[in-house]
Coordinates of C-alpha atoms in Angstrom, one line a residue:
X88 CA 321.6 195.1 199.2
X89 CA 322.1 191.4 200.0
X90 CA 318.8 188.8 199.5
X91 CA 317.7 187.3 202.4
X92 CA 314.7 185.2 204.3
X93 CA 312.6 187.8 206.3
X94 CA 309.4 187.2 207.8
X95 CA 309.9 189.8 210.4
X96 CA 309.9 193.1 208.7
X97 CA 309.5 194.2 204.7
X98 CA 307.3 192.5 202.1
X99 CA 306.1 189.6 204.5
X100 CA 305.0 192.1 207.7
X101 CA 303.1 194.5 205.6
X102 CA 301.1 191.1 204.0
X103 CA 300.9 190.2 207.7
X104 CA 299.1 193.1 208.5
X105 CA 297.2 194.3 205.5
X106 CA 297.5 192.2 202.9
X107 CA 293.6 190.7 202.6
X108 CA 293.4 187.4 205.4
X109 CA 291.3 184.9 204.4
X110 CA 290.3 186.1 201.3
X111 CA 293.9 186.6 199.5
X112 CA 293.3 184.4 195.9
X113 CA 295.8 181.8 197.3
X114 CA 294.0 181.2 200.3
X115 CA 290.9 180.3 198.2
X116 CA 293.0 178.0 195.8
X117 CA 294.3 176.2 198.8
X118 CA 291.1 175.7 200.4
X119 CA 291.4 178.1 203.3
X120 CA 287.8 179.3 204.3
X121 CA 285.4 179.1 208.1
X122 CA 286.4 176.3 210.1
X123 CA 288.8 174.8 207.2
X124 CA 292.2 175.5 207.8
X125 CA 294.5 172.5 205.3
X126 CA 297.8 171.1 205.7
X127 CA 299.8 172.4 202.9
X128 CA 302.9 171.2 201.4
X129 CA 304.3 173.4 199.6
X130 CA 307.1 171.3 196.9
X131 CA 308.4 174.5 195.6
X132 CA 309.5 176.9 198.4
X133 CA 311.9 179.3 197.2
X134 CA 311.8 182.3 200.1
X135 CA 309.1 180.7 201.5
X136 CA 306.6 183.5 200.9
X137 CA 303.5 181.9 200.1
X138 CA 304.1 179.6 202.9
X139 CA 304.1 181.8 205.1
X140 CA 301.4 183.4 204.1
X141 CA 299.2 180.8 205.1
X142 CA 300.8 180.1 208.2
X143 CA 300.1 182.8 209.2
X144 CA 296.2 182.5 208.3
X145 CA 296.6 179.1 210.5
X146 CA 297.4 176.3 207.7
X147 CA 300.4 173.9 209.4
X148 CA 302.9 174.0 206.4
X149 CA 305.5 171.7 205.3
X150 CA 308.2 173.6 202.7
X151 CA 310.5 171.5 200.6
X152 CA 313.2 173.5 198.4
X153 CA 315.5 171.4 196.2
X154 CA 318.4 174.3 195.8
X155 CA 320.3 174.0 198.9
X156 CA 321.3 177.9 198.6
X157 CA 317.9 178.7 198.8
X158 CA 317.0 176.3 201.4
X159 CA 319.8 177.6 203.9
X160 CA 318.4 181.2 202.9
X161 CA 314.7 179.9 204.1
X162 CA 316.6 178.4 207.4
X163 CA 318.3 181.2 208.0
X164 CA 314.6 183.0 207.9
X165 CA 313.0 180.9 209.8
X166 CA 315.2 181.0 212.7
X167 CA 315.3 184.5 213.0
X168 CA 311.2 184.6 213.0
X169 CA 311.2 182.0 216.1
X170 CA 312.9 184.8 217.8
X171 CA 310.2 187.5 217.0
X172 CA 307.4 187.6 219.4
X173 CA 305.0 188.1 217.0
X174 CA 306.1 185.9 214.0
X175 CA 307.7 182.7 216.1
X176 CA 303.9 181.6 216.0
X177 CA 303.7 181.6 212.9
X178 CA 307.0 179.9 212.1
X179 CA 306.2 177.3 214.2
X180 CA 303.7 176.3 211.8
X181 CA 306.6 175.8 208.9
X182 CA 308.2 173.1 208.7
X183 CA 311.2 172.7 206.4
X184 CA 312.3 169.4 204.5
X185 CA 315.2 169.0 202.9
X186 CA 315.7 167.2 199.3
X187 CA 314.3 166.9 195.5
X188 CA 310.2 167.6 195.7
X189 CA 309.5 164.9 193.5
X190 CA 312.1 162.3 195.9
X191 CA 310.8 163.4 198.9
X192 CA 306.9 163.3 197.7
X193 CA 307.4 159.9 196.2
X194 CA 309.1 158.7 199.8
X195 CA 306.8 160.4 202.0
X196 CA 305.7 158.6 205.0
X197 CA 303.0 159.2 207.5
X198 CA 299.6 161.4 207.1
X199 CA 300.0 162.9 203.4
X200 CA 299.5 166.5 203.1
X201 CA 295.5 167.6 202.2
X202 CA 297.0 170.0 200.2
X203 CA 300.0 170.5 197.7
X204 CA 301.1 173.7 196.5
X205 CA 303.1 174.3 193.3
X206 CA 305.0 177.1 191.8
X207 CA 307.5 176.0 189.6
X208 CA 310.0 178.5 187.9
X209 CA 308.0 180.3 185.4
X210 CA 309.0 179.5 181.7
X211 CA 311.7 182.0 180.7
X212 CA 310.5 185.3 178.8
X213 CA 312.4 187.5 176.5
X214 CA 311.5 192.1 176.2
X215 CA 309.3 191.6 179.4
X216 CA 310.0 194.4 182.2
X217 CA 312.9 193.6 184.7
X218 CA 311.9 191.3 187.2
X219 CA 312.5 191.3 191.0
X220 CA 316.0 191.2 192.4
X221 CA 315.2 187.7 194.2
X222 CA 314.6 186.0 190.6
X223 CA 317.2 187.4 188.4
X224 CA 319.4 186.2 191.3
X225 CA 318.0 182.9 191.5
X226 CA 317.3 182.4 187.5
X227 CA 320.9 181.3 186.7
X228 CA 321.1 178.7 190.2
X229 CA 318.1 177.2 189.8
X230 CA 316.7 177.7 185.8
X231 CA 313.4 176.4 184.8
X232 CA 311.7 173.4 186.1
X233 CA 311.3 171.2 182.8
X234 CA 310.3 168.7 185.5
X235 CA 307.4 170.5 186.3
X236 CA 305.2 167.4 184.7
X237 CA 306.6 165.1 186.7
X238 CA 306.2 167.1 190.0
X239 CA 302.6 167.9 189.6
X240 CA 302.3 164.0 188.9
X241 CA 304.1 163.0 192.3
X242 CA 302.1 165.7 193.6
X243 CA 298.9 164.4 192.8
X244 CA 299.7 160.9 193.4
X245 CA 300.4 162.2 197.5
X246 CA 297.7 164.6 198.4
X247 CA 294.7 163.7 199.7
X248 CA 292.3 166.4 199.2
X249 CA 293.4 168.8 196.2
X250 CA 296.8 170.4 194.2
X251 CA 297.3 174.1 193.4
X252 CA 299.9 174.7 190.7
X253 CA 300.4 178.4 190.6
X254 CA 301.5 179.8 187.0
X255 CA 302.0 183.0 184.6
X256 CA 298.1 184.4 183.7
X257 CA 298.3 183.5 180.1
X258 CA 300.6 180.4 180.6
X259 CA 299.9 177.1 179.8
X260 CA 299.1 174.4 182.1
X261 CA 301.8 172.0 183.2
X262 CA 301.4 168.7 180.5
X263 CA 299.4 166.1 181.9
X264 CA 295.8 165.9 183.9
X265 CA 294.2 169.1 183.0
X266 CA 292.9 171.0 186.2
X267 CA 289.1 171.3 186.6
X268 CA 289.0 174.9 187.1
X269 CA 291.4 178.1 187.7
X270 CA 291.3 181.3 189.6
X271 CA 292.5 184.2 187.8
X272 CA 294.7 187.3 189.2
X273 CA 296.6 190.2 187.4
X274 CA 299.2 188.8 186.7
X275 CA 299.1 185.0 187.7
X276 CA 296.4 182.1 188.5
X277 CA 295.7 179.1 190.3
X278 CA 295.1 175.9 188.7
X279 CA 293.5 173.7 190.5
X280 CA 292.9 169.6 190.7
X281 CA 290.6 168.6 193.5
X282 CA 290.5 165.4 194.7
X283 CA 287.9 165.5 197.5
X284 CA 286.4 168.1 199.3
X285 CA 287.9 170.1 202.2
X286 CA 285.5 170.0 205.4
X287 CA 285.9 171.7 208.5

C-alpha cells in the first residue's frame, strides 16, 4: 500500500480520539499543561505526527522538513485535513516551512518559537525487529542526521523557553550541552533543555 500524510483516518484519528490528551509523555516534554498551551517548532517533521499531535491538544505549530519528498508528502496531508470538518481545526494550527532546519532556524525572523522539538533520524541499528514501513522507506532518502549536534545547537540558540530532542531509550544524547533532565517511555525519551519557564 502506498505511504502517505493522513490526519483524517488511521494512526492519527485513533490518537485523536483515544490516545491520552494532555497527559501523552510528549505533551509533558513540550510543556503542555492547565492554561499553558506553547508554540512549538518542530525542526524535524517527517509525516508530521507529533505535530499534530499537539495541535490538536491546542499548541500553534510551525513544521520544517528538509527532504522535499517528505515535505510534499506532509503538504499533501495537510491539505486534505483542511477539508475535514473535524481535523481542518486542527490543521490550521500547522504551519509548514520549507528548507534546511538548521538554515531556516539560524534565519528566523519574528517572535522565536517558546518551544523546539527535535527528532532526528535515530542512529542506524543492525538484528533489531523490522521497523515500520514509513522508515525503511525513508532510511535510504533521508539516512542519519550526523548533523544532529549542530541542529540541537541552532535550536537552542532560537527558542525562548525550552528544547525537547526526542531519542532511542538507551541512546545517547546528541554531543554538546547535556539536557537537565529526561522523561522516559518504552521505547524512547525526551531530553530536555529548559531555558525559562512556561507560564500560562
Amino acid at each position: 500500500t502506498p505511504v502517505r500524510v493522513d490526519f483524517v483516518e488511521g494512526g492519527a484519528a485513533h490518537r485523536r480520539l483515544y490516545g491520552g490528551g494532555s497527559g501523552q509523555m510528549i505533551a509533558k516534554a513540550v510543556g503542555v499543561a492547565q492554561g499553558v498551551r506553547p508554540r512549538v517548532l518542530d525542526a524535524t517533521a517527517g509525516l508530521g505526527k507529533d505535530a499534530f499531535v499537539l495541535a490538536s491538544l491546542g499548541c500553534e505549530m510551525s513544521l520544517i522538513e528538509r527532504q522535499p519528498l517528505i515535505g510534499a508528502l506532509l503538504e499533501d496531508g495537510l491539505a486534505r485535513g483542511a477539508e475535514d470538518f473535524e481535523v481542518a481545526p486542527i490543521v490550521a494550527r500547522m504551519r509548514l516551512l520549507k528548507g534546511n532546519s538548521i538554515e531556516v532556524m539560524r534565519d528566523w525572523e519574528g517572535e522565536p518559537p517558546q518551544v523546539i522539538y527535535l527528532d532526528p533520524m535515530f542512529p542506524h541499528r543492525e538484528k533489531t525487529a523490522l521497523v515500520k514501513k514509513e522508515m525503511r522507506l525513508f532510511r535510504p532518502l533521508v539516512g542519519d542526521d550526523p548533523d544532529a549536534p549542530a541542529l540541537l545547537a541552532a535550536a537552542l540558540a532560537l527558542a525562548s523557553h525550552r528544547v525537547v530532542v526526542k531519542r532511542p531509550r538507551k541512546a545517547p544524547c546528541i554531543e554538546g550541552v547535556k539536557p537537565s533532565h529526561a522523561l522516559d517511555g518504552k521505547s524512547s525519551r525526551y531530553d530536555i533543555y529548559p531555558k525559562k519557564a512556561l507560564k500560562s
